[in-house]
């Protein structure tokens, strides 16, 4: 039986990756599994990987999940084993993994490393859907089984309990160390060793141990505590080494320098074996009850260590028979007393270590691999491989950003280009820089963090410089001089949109504070006489904000702006003209999109209905009910005028339709809107009246327009950014191939 494992994998510092590497190494020794391929989920696609991987999935690129599932469908893989934890997959609560599960042709077995007793509604939705797509589900303890079934995420008959494994050499090294201790004379001043290992983060509760150490050392000065492990990569990315430095500072403040050792490496199995073999009591002072699995605790028990732990779920299960003591969360006094009780009553320490060795003997990887292989075999027999569905859609496997990087500089992004050569005389504008901020944010989340985070911060600097009490400047010459007076226009709305996107995802306080201050300042400039598009752009930003980041004044503006759009629609629409104005001009679908997102954010279904109705009419007028998009020309189309109107078709218009249909898809969950979004996007790739792609596959740029008989050869910022934003959102939406098949009926007249 050929198996593929989908998981993180070394060199990515991740406990689940270590788990998968160990499981892979032992599965082929079971006799049931003939070969094991590995698909690694990577945070940084450009980082070097170990040899022997079948494929990689870029964590934040939803299209990678679909493409990898289809690739596996073409191979003779019998069953796929996926290691699941919300944080290792892309999207909200790791929802991108659903695209992989839904597209996979083989039977899927999922190992759950996290089962929450009180998940958020969206976490529960993701887990339930993943269990639906799985043939069988593996959990590691009976408590995990109970929590999973009680939550309603998975029926009990679908769940199998297989314990967390531990390398054989950990137990072997510990046994050898025990024999050496017994044969050697025990020195009175020999250290009593405590240890903790794993990726370091605030949730580990290590400060509780440090606070307990003075009391311990006062009673037993021979105590030495080792903290081994790197800072968790996600924590390091957000706040650097702040937590570790706080721990080191506390060690100095408490005078513990001779009693605490830091080893800031991600230890190999051999190094962990040596650490645990020397450990008398292992500590897991974690602060979160919800932890349902722990490789660190498993390894410590396999090594025969006595344990003192807080009562998270996995510790309760593993220590129930006497291998350790449980103490309340964040209780340093109780932790100190528990450790000292082991020193003061050696018989209890000997008994705990003996029980740990007994439990550990059942956790060796060969035995765990045998149990896992039986589950995989069962899944393969229950659900033989499905025939993968052929997919004929136009789609991009990668996005080139060469041209964006050419246009962007240390000021912002140059507006226009001669072909692909930046036209510096065109200078910069706030509209484009606001678009650049949003695209840079999305690209940074896909793993190109160093490059695009820098672009994002420079874009924010440009927007801040443009802002004044009366509004914002819009145009700047290449000599960095503003060319207009501050005023309120579309550029202010687009800036609010960009800031809303940033605040919806940003976590670094040094970014959040200035972005929020600028947003509040810009919101205050919006008067009663703003244009519909300025209003729409502002709504798209404000509706992205969570309640805690939507100030009362901003919420009032959001309510006023959606009413402004709805009133315009009611005044102008008729049976044959379901629109907000008497003409179709530019970026039209943003008006519908704003009512979709604003109505959803405010809980106003009557507004989302207007958004859906107007979007359906606009899309049908542009040919989305047919097989090819035909956009209103850049000179516009008046009421009563024959479609599509005069002038060139512009990328801005196609991108707006893509994104508005994706918003409709998100609000309604109706597959037809996903179909229409894809159809609109295919305009960029050549499904248009000239049968020519506007996307430049060589540079990643986008033509500025589709003329009557030729493309505009220039690839400026507006068109290139419009294409990339639409492509990124389409990828993130995860529209399934199976959802692309319905034949759509045109809207009723």
XYZ file of C-alpha atoms in Angstrom:
749
model
C 0.000 0.000 0.000
C 1.466 3.335 -1.086
C 0.789 6.198 1.309
C 1.375 9.950 1.178
C 1.681 12.068 4.326
C 0.702 15.753 4.170
C 2.293 17.705 6.995
C 4.946 20.187 7.987
C 8.401 18.644 7.849
C 11.972 19.513 8.883
C 13.801 21.831 8.401
C 10.677 23.778 9.410
C 10.818 23.981 13.197
C 7.532 22.332 14.145
C 6.631 19.480 16.484
C 4.152 18.071 13.983
C 6.921 17.981 11.395
C 9.075 15.921 13.762
C 6.088 13.631 14.376
C 5.592 13.114 10.631
C 9.269 12.435 10.018
C 9.318 9.770 12.723
C 6.076 8.208 11.509
C 7.286 8.125 7.932
C 10.516 6.396 8.977
C 8.660 3.577 10.752
C 5.566 3.030 8.582
C 7.459 1.143 5.886
C 8.592 -1.375 8.492
C 5.046 -2.489 9.201
C 4.733 -4.812 6.225
C 1.434 -3.172 5.203
C 2.814 0.113 3.856
C 5.246 -0.377 0.974
C 6.233 3.264 0.467
C 5.556 6.646 2.033
C 5.699 9.898 0.064
C 5.809 13.211 1.850
C 4.042 16.433 0.892
C 5.444 19.262 2.999
C 3.452 22.361 3.981
C 5.966 25.203 3.879
C 5.704 28.744 5.172
C 8.365 30.169 2.881
C 8.197 28.520 -0.581
C 11.657 29.756 -1.546
C 13.381 28.258 1.526
C 15.520 25.129 0.975
C 13.822 21.799 1.688
C 15.139 18.340 2.400
C 15.548 15.969 -0.495
C 12.975 13.292 -1.150
C 9.793 15.353 -0.959
C 7.065 14.451 -3.420
C 5.706 18.012 -3.413
C 5.379 21.164 -1.335
C 2.335 23.258 -0.517
C 2.900 26.943 0.143
C 0.889 27.427 3.326
C -0.751 30.702 2.296
C -1.415 29.813 -1.377
C -4.807 28.150 -1.661
C -4.229 27.101 -5.244
C -1.311 24.931 -4.097
C -3.692 22.771 -2.071
C -5.869 22.138 -5.123
C -2.946 21.517 -7.460
C -1.307 19.087 -5.041
C -4.523 17.111 -4.590
C -4.887 16.829 -8.362
C -1.257 15.759 -8.694
C -1.779 12.998 -6.121
C -4.877 11.918 -8.038
C -2.685 11.126 -11.055
C -0.384 8.863 -9.005
C -0.893 5.326 -7.720
C -1.125 6.496 -4.100
C -3.658 4.331 -2.259
C -4.402 6.493 0.787
C -3.400 9.937 2.086
C -2.652 10.704 5.746
C -2.976 14.371 6.718
C -1.646 15.793 9.990
C -3.992 18.539 11.156
C -3.537 21.522 13.418
C -5.314 24.793 12.616
C -2.156 26.895 12.533
C -0.122 24.959 9.966
C -2.521 25.566 7.085
C -3.430 28.813 5.338
C -6.566 30.896 5.593
C -8.799 31.639 8.538
C -8.467 28.768 11.023
C -6.533 26.799 8.420
C -9.530 26.580 6.084
C -7.363 26.193 2.961
C -6.857 22.536 3.857
C -10.493 21.964 2.897
C -9.624 22.724 -0.728
C -7.111 19.873 -0.614
C -9.549 17.463 1.034
C -12.384 18.306 -1.341
C -10.243 17.897 -4.448
C -8.464 14.697 -3.367
C -9.265 11.519 -5.317
C -7.808 9.100 -2.726
C -9.352 8.151 0.636
C -8.198 10.565 3.313
C -7.223 9.800 6.919
C -6.747 12.812 9.207
C -4.732 12.809 12.447
C -5.999 15.572 14.738
C -3.313 17.224 16.849
C -5.819 19.773 18.191
C -9.373 19.101 19.400
C -10.880 22.084 21.216
C -13.543 21.775 23.900
C -14.911 25.221 22.991
C -14.022 25.975 19.354
C -15.196 29.143 17.701
C -18.077 28.645 15.246
C -15.677 28.904 12.313
C -13.157 26.502 13.845
C -15.987 24.025 14.361
C -17.134 24.519 10.777
C -13.644 23.859 9.386
C -13.108 20.753 11.511
C -16.561 19.347 10.767
C -16.086 19.755 7.018
C -12.639 18.164 7.205
C -14.083 15.167 9.058
C -16.846 14.886 6.450
C -14.226 14.704 3.699
C -12.169 12.128 5.632
C -12.735 8.402 5.505
C -11.359 7.931 9.028
C -10.064 10.255 11.759
C -7.244 9.504 14.207
C -7.030 11.070 17.667
C -4.395 10.312 20.309
C -6.387 9.929 23.531
C -9.814 8.932 24.773
C -10.371 12.517 25.920
C -9.781 13.753 22.372
C -12.303 11.179 21.146
C -14.863 12.370 23.686
C -14.367 16.060 22.872
C -14.563 15.438 19.136
C -17.761 13.408 19.325
C -19.438 15.715 21.857
C -18.733 18.707 19.624
C -20.662 17.054 16.799
C -17.734 17.436 14.411
C -17.387 13.714 13.720
C -19.415 10.547 14.424
C -17.735 8.118 16.822
C -17.751 5.222 14.351
C -15.391 7.197 12.133
C -12.756 7.809 14.848
C -9.784 5.634 15.810
C -7.516 6.198 18.830
C -3.781 5.817 18.101
C -1.313 7.202 20.681
C 1.444 9.705 19.987
C 4.683 7.879 19.224
C 8.180 8.267 20.633
C 11.534 7.207 19.151
C 12.901 3.919 20.483
C 16.336 5.394 21.111
C 14.911 7.856 23.656
C 13.886 4.958 25.911
C 17.106 3.071 25.177
C 19.291 6.044 26.072
C 17.278 6.644 29.260
C 17.618 2.988 30.311
C 21.371 3.114 29.781
C 21.574 6.286 31.835
C 19.575 4.643 34.647
C 22.012 1.718 34.748
C 24.953 4.127 34.855
C 23.379 6.017 37.764
C 22.850 2.813 39.742
C 26.416 1.629 39.155
C 28.018 4.968 40.019
C 28.420 6.310 43.529
C 25.872 9.072 44.123
C 27.566 12.371 44.886
C 25.845 14.451 47.523
C 26.170 17.586 45.455
C 24.972 16.035 42.155
C 22.449 18.354 40.494
C 18.769 17.499 40.535
C 17.796 18.251 36.955
C 14.535 19.744 35.740
C 13.940 20.375 32.059
C 11.464 21.633 29.486
C 11.955 21.459 25.737
C 10.037 22.529 22.653
C 9.334 25.645 20.646
C 9.287 28.577 23.048
C 6.240 30.865 23.201
C 4.288 32.747 25.894
C 1.723 29.923 26.101
C 4.383 27.573 27.490
C 4.135 29.193 30.936
C 7.872 29.064 31.588
C 7.734 32.201 33.714
C 5.695 30.200 36.253
C 8.652 27.835 36.709
C 11.092 30.728 37.090
C 8.869 32.289 39.744
C 8.780 28.936 41.568
C 12.537 28.347 41.478
C 13.580 30.603 44.418
C 11.364 28.598 46.760
C 12.651 25.300 45.336
C 16.287 26.336 45.559
C 15.790 27.579 49.102
C 14.881 24.019 50.049
C 17.122 22.208 47.546
C 20.015 24.267 46.170
C 21.127 21.381 43.930
C 18.279 22.070 41.475
C 19.234 23.034 37.894
C 16.574 23.841 35.267
C 17.232 23.541 31.510
C 15.008 25.340 28.956
C 15.756 23.901 25.514
C 14.321 25.015 22.201
C 14.052 27.810 19.686
C 11.459 30.542 19.821
C 8.390 29.430 17.882
C 8.789 30.724 14.281
C 5.362 32.394 14.280
C 6.161 34.181 17.555
C 9.591 35.161 16.281
C 8.034 36.594 13.128
C 5.578 38.710 15.114
C 7.689 39.910 18.031
C 11.203 38.558 17.653
C 12.892 37.249 20.810
C 10.926 39.401 23.257
C 9.554 36.455 25.263
C 12.911 34.690 25.578
C 14.608 37.931 26.615
C 11.893 38.465 29.224
C 12.662 35.010 30.630
C 16.399 35.701 30.686
C 15.818 39.060 32.367
C 13.677 37.391 35.020
C 16.427 34.831 35.676
C 18.841 37.690 36.387
C 16.337 39.614 38.516
C 15.664 36.525 40.672
C 19.362 35.678 40.990
C 18.946 32.321 39.273
C 21.909 32.506 36.901
C 23.619 29.457 38.426
C 20.432 27.380 38.314
C 18.917 28.018 34.854
C 20.379 27.000 31.492
C 19.045 28.117 28.099
C 19.714 26.091 24.953
C 18.173 28.040 22.083
C 18.352 25.287 19.448
C 15.761 23.007 17.872
C 17.275 19.794 19.232
C 17.788 16.619 17.219
C 16.402 13.316 18.509
C 19.843 12.280 19.775
C 20.238 15.588 21.605
C 16.752 15.247 23.111
C 17.602 11.698 24.187
C 20.652 12.980 26.061
C 18.694 15.825 27.669
C 15.866 13.564 28.853
C 18.248 10.832 30.017
C 19.804 13.392 32.362
C 16.429 14.756 33.545
C 14.953 13.814 36.925
C 11.657 15.711 36.584
C 10.231 17.042 33.331
C 8.046 20.167 33.484
C 5.191 21.173 31.177
C 3.722 24.309 32.819
C 1.579 25.117 29.782
C -1.129 27.723 30.165
C -3.781 26.327 27.823
C -6.099 23.543 28.959
C -7.028 22.782 25.328
C -3.761 21.064 24.361
C -4.768 17.546 23.355
C -1.359 16.249 22.261
C 2.239 16.979 23.232
C 5.287 15.441 21.660
C 7.430 16.859 24.450
C 5.408 15.143 27.191
C 5.278 11.904 25.177
C 9.048 11.877 24.751
C 9.618 12.626 28.447
C 7.387 9.744 29.533
C 9.085 7.413 27.050
C 12.406 8.427 28.622
C 11.100 7.454 32.060
C 11.028 10.975 33.480
C 8.753 11.857 36.365
C 6.577 14.823 35.369
C 5.091 17.911 36.979
C 2.511 19.540 34.717
C -0.464 21.814 34.532
C -3.748 19.956 33.860
C -4.162 20.414 30.115
C -6.124 17.613 28.465
C -3.196 15.518 27.262
C -1.375 15.726 30.609
C -4.505 14.621 32.462
C -4.706 11.520 30.271
C -1.014 10.621 30.315
C -0.364 11.200 34.026
C -3.572 9.725 35.430
C -1.911 6.443 36.417
C 0.888 8.028 38.423
C 3.690 9.047 36.075
C 3.503 12.617 37.317
C 1.806 15.294 39.393
C -0.689 17.902 38.212
C -0.682 21.460 39.562
C -3.067 24.347 38.842
C -2.408 26.702 35.927
C -0.048 29.606 36.700
C 0.448 28.491 40.336
C 4.169 28.788 41.088
C 3.789 27.810 44.762
C 2.027 24.537 43.903
C 4.629 23.786 41.228
C 7.485 24.350 43.696
C 5.869 22.062 46.284
C 5.291 19.311 43.708
C 8.919 19.309 42.563
C 10.234 19.402 46.122
C 7.975 16.516 47.128
C 9.796 14.303 44.633
C 13.174 15.251 46.107
C 12.034 14.895 49.698
C 10.270 11.574 49.097
C 12.543 9.601 46.764
C 10.155 6.647 46.796
C 7.507 8.736 44.996
C 10.071 9.773 42.390
C 11.106 6.156 41.827
C 7.453 5.095 41.493
C 6.624 7.890 39.041
C 9.631 7.076 36.883
C 8.726 3.393 36.852
C 5.173 4.194 35.762
C 6.498 6.528 33.072
C 8.690 3.734 31.717
C 5.720 1.361 31.716
C 3.565 3.807 29.748
C 6.472 4.700 27.492
C 6.949 1.050 26.495
C 3.577 1.241 24.699
C 4.484 4.437 22.833
C 7.472 3.275 20.768
C 7.120 4.295 17.143
C 7.097 0.740 15.699
C 3.964 -0.116 17.710
C 2.307 3.218 16.893
C 3.173 2.800 13.204
C 1.547 -0.661 13.190
C -1.666 0.811 14.608
C -1.555 3.683 12.109
C -0.999 1.261 9.206
C -4.099 -0.700 10.230
C -6.179 2.499 10.075
C -4.747 3.377 6.656
C -5.504 -0.119 5.363
C -9.057 0.116 6.670
C -9.576 3.479 4.956
C -8.207 2.165 1.650
C -10.600 -0.773 1.786
C -13.583 1.394 2.725
C -13.081 3.917 -0.073
C -11.001 2.935 -3.096
C -9.471 5.767 -5.091
C -11.929 7.852 -7.067
C -11.223 8.780 -10.656
C -10.009 12.403 -10.608
C -12.231 14.823 -12.471
C -10.688 16.523 -15.479
C -10.490 20.298 -15.203
C -10.494 22.397 -18.340
C -10.533 25.843 -16.733
C -7.914 28.442 -17.429
C -5.844 28.970 -14.296
C -2.424 30.144 -13.187
C -0.079 27.898 -11.237
C 2.188 30.783 -10.217
C 2.093 34.565 -10.206
C 5.095 36.497 -11.447
C 5.751 39.729 -9.610
C 8.745 40.935 -11.654
C 6.913 43.886 -13.176
C 5.422 45.004 -9.864
C 8.904 45.091 -8.402
C 10.090 47.109 -11.421
C 7.329 49.711 -11.008
C 7.607 49.962 -7.202
C 10.422 52.016 -5.727
C 11.341 53.567 -2.388
C 8.556 56.169 -2.753
C 5.559 54.209 -4.021
C 4.722 52.790 -7.439
C 5.184 54.616 -10.754
C 1.795 55.211 -12.410
C 2.466 54.423 -16.063
C 4.884 52.538 -18.283
C 6.135 52.552 -21.867
C 5.611 48.867 -22.501
C 7.231 47.456 -19.389
C 9.623 50.388 -18.849
C 8.438 52.636 -15.982
C 7.474 56.109 -17.173
C 8.941 58.178 -14.382
C 7.470 61.400 -15.701
C 4.020 60.069 -14.740
C 5.002 60.121 -11.066
C 2.851 58.567 -8.377
C -0.750 58.684 -7.152
C -2.456 57.715 -3.906
C -4.948 55.481 -5.775
C -2.173 53.216 -6.995
C -0.185 53.272 -3.767
C -3.314 52.246 -1.823
C -3.737 49.330 -4.252
C -0.045 48.488 -3.790
C -0.522 48.322 -0.008
C -3.320 45.743 -0.348
C -1.424 43.603 -2.884
C 1.798 43.801 -0.843
C -0.101 42.615 2.230
C -1.458 39.588 0.343
C 1.916 38.722 -1.191
C 3.647 38.996 2.201
C 1.135 36.515 3.629
C 2.029 34.055 0.867
C 5.583 33.699 2.125
C 7.537 36.504 0.384
C 7.543 38.432 3.619
C 10.830 40.316 3.531
C 10.230 41.867 0.115
C 6.560 42.720 0.370
C 6.373 43.792 3.999
C 8.900 46.490 3.119
C 6.703 47.589 0.182
C 3.674 47.653 2.479
C 5.364 49.906 5.024
C 6.558 52.300 2.326
C 3.047 52.435 0.900
C 1.715 53.342 4.358
C 4.349 56.054 4.635
C 3.154 57.506 1.304
C -0.475 57.506 2.464
C 0.476 59.192 5.727
C 2.436 61.877 3.881
C -0.530 62.531 1.581
C -2.973 63.057 4.437
C -3.938 66.507 5.694
C -6.977 67.913 7.500
C -8.809 68.727 4.277
C -8.343 65.233 2.821
C -5.391 63.873 0.869
C -3.120 64.905 -1.933
C -3.422 62.428 -4.807
C -0.682 63.138 -7.350
C 3.052 63.418 -6.710
C 5.720 64.127 -9.312
C 8.787 61.956 -9.644
C 10.629 64.791 -7.881
C 8.534 64.016 -4.749
C 6.525 67.257 -4.921
C 2.753 67.150 -4.544
C 0.942 68.317 -7.684
C -2.505 68.992 -6.196
C -4.195 70.348 -3.098
C -5.566 68.007 -0.408
C -9.159 67.049 -1.189
C -11.664 64.234 -0.728
C -12.119 61.910 -3.689
C -11.826 58.288 -4.754
C -8.241 58.205 -3.509
C -9.422 58.811 0.065
C -11.937 55.988 -0.238
C -9.273 53.664 -1.634
C -6.934 54.581 1.225
C -9.642 53.715 3.760
C -10.133 50.416 1.910
C -6.405 49.644 2.117
C -6.231 50.550 5.808
C -9.246 48.357 6.560
C -7.562 45.399 4.874
C -4.358 46.026 6.821
C -6.107 46.385 10.182
C -8.135 43.223 9.545
C -4.947 41.142 9.505
C -2.126 43.150 11.108
C -0.845 42.136 14.549
C 2.278 44.273 15.045
C 1.370 47.209 17.336
C 3.833 49.480 15.514
C 1.731 48.965 12.364
C -1.723 48.849 13.957
C -1.502 52.138 15.841
C -0.444 54.417 12.966
C -2.799 52.643 10.547
C -5.723 53.106 12.921
C -4.838 56.758 13.541
C -4.701 57.434 9.796
C -7.977 55.583 9.230
C -9.743 57.630 11.905
C -8.385 60.849 10.405
C -9.533 59.939 6.881
C -12.973 58.767 8.011
C -13.515 62.169 9.614
C -12.998 63.907 6.245
C -15.898 62.108 4.521
C -18.693 64.640 4.115
C -22.254 64.331 2.819
C -21.437 65.074 -0.816
C -18.962 62.315 -1.650
C -19.258 60.309 -4.856
C -20.714 56.829 -4.959
C -17.343 55.244 -5.675
C -15.610 57.055 -2.851
C -18.389 55.782 -0.608
C -18.075 52.243 -1.986
C -14.303 52.099 -1.525
C -14.641 53.343 2.066
C -17.333 50.742 2.791
C -15.084 47.969 1.456
C -12.447 48.978 4.009
C -14.675 49.670 7.009
C -16.653 46.447 6.571
C -13.404 44.457 6.935
C -12.835 45.608 10.507
C -13.638 43.537 13.560
C -15.811 45.177 16.194
C -12.814 45.976 18.424
C -11.150 47.926 15.615
C -14.263 49.705 14.317
C -14.539 52.918 16.280
C -18.070 54.333 16.883
C -17.467 57.201 14.434
C -16.312 54.757 11.765
C -19.349 52.549 12.316
C -21.653 55.543 11.928
C -19.907 56.405 8.673
C -20.272 52.824 7.481
C -24.011 52.925 8.185
C -24.364 56.300 6.455
C -22.365 55.256 3.385
C -24.309 52.053 2.725
C -27.542 54.046 3.010
C -26.097 56.531 0.508
C -25.485 53.695 -1.963
C -28.857 52.055 -1.346
C -30.702 55.368 -1.811
C -28.932 55.937 -5.137
C -29.998 52.497 -6.318
C -33.635 52.998 -5.318
C -33.748 56.376 -7.111
C -32.263 55.140 -10.374
C -33.092 51.469 -10.932
C -35.868 50.321 -13.206
C -37.002 47.026 -14.690
C -34.430 47.176 -17.490
C -31.705 49.219 -15.748
C -30.862 47.739 -12.327
C -28.140 50.181 -11.466
C -27.095 53.025 -9.156
C -26.524 55.665 -11.854
C -27.765 56.555 -15.304
C -24.510 55.322 -16.800
C -21.890 52.610 -16.407
C -18.583 54.430 -16.034
C -15.604 52.804 -14.283
C -14.955 50.239 -11.543
C -18.673 49.624 -11.621
C -18.978 46.371 -9.684
C -17.514 48.036 -6.586
C -20.909 49.620 -5.915
C -22.586 46.218 -5.703
C -19.666 44.738 -3.784
C -19.858 47.504 -1.181
C -23.498 46.707 -0.408
C -22.687 43.003 -0.201
C -19.860 43.448 2.300
C -21.377 46.413 4.143
C -24.774 44.746 4.457
C -23.140 41.575 5.724
C -20.980 43.442 8.266
C -23.970 45.377 9.613
C -26.411 42.460 9.564
C -28.612 44.181 6.958
C -29.876 41.459 4.547
C -31.944 43.967 2.563
C -28.704 45.699 1.553
C -26.998 42.463 0.512
C -30.064 41.708 -1.624
C -29.590 45.000 -3.487
C -25.920 44.110 -3.933
C -26.801 40.685 -5.353
C -29.526 42.011 -7.642
C -27.398 44.808 -9.086
C -24.361 42.547 -9.474
C -26.393 39.916 -11.330
C -27.703 42.573 -13.701
C -24.260 44.086 -14.298
C -22.643 40.694 -14.845
C -25.302 39.637 -17.326
C -24.960 42.936 -19.174
C -21.235 42.139 -19.462
C -21.777 38.617 -20.728
C -21.217 36.538 -17.594
C -24.367 34.601 -18.438
C -22.689 33.705 -21.720
C -19.199 32.310 -22.302
C -17.239 35.529 -22.686
C -16.921 38.800 -20.823
C -17.479 42.042 -22.745
C -16.857 45.028 -20.481
C -18.209 48.589 -20.743
C -15.738 50.766 -22.648
C -13.693 53.390 -20.841
C -15.888 56.139 -22.346
C -18.873 54.688 -20.498
C -22.333 53.515 -21.441
C -25.470 55.609 -20.909
C -28.880 54.245 -19.982
C -30.597 53.075 -23.176
C -27.311 52.748 -25.065
C -26.446 49.393 -26.640
C -23.946 47.260 -24.699
C -21.029 47.348 -24.212
C -20.474 51.085 -24.764
C -17.655 53.029 -26.400
C -13.926 52.771 -25.715
C -11.388 50.210 -24.581
C -12.169 47.494 -22.055
C -10.075 48.000 -18.947
C -8.545 45.587 -16.397
C -9.941 47.657 -13.530
C -13.445 46.701 -14.651
C -12.723 42.968 -14.963
C -11.005 42.866 -11.572
C -13.971 44.585 -9.935
C -16.332 41.940 -11.331
C -14.078 39.112 -10.136
C -13.886 40.494 -6.630
C -17.572 41.412 -6.397
C -18.596 37.890 -7.443
C -16.187 36.467 -4.844
C -17.839 38.669 -2.212
C -21.211 37.301 -3.321
C -19.768 33.782 -3.076
C -18.573 34.489 0.481
C -21.931 35.924 1.559
C -24.246 33.362 -0.080
C -21.989 30.261 -0.407
C -23.668 29.739 -3.777
C -21.393 28.010 -6.284
C -22.709 30.044 -9.197
C -20.927 33.166 -7.969
C -17.654 31.261 -7.921
C -18.306 30.251 -11.527
C -18.929 33.852 -12.518
C -15.784 35.049 -10.722
C -13.685 32.525 -12.633
C -15.323 33.472 -15.914
C -14.604 37.150 -15.283
C -10.970 36.410 -14.384
C -10.461 34.398 -17.558
C -10.853 37.676 -19.460
C -7.279 38.450 -18.339
C -6.029 35.113 -19.669
C -7.471 35.362 -23.166
C -11.164 34.520 -22.915
C -12.152 37.863 -24.388
C -13.325 39.139 -27.772
C -9.750 39.370 -29.143
C -8.738 35.973 -27.720
C -5.581 37.586 -26.378
C -4.259 37.461 -22.803
C -3.775 40.820 -21.127
C -1.585 39.170 -18.502
C 2.057 39.205 -19.548
C 3.322 35.712 -18.720
C 6.920 36.843 -19.207
C 6.894 39.760 -16.745
C 3.803 39.415 -14.557
C 2.519 42.759 -15.845
C -0.889 43.469 -17.340
C -1.858 45.394 -20.457
C -3.610 48.687 -19.809
C -6.580 47.845 -22.016
C -8.292 45.827 -24.722
C -8.834 48.020 -27.780
C -11.057 47.446 -30.789
C -8.474 45.304 -32.590
C -5.330 45.185 -30.382
C -4.045 45.303 -26.848
C -2.596 48.419 -25.288
C 1.102 47.539 -25.073
C 1.694 49.573 -21.934
C 1.678 47.810 -18.550
C 0.985 50.429 -15.901
C 0.457 50.208 -12.159
C -3.346 50.346 -12.125
C -3.843 47.439 -14.525
C -1.030 45.308 -13.103
C -2.221 45.785 -9.533
C -5.835 45.120 -10.552
C -4.834 41.802 -12.098
C -2.727 40.686 -9.137
C -5.338 41.602 -6.549
C -8.043 39.699 -8.425
C -5.739 36.675 -8.888
C -4.779 36.606 -5.208
C -8.382 36.825 -4.012
C -9.548 34.181 -6.474
C -6.846 31.832 -5.226
C -7.747 32.539 -1.590
C -11.474 31.936 -2.194
C -10.877 28.262 -2.963
C -13.587 27.820 -5.587
C -13.751 24.086 -6.280
C -13.535 22.524 -9.724
C -16.842 20.768 -9.064
C -18.437 24.170 -8.586
C -17.464 25.296 -12.068
C -19.827 23.067 -13.972
C -23.381 24.462 -13.625
C -24.952 26.105 -16.645
C -26.099 29.520 -15.517
C -29.402 31.022 -16.507
C -29.473 34.741 -17.319
C -31.134 37.078 -14.852
C -34.820 37.715 -15.335
C -35.569 40.961 -17.066
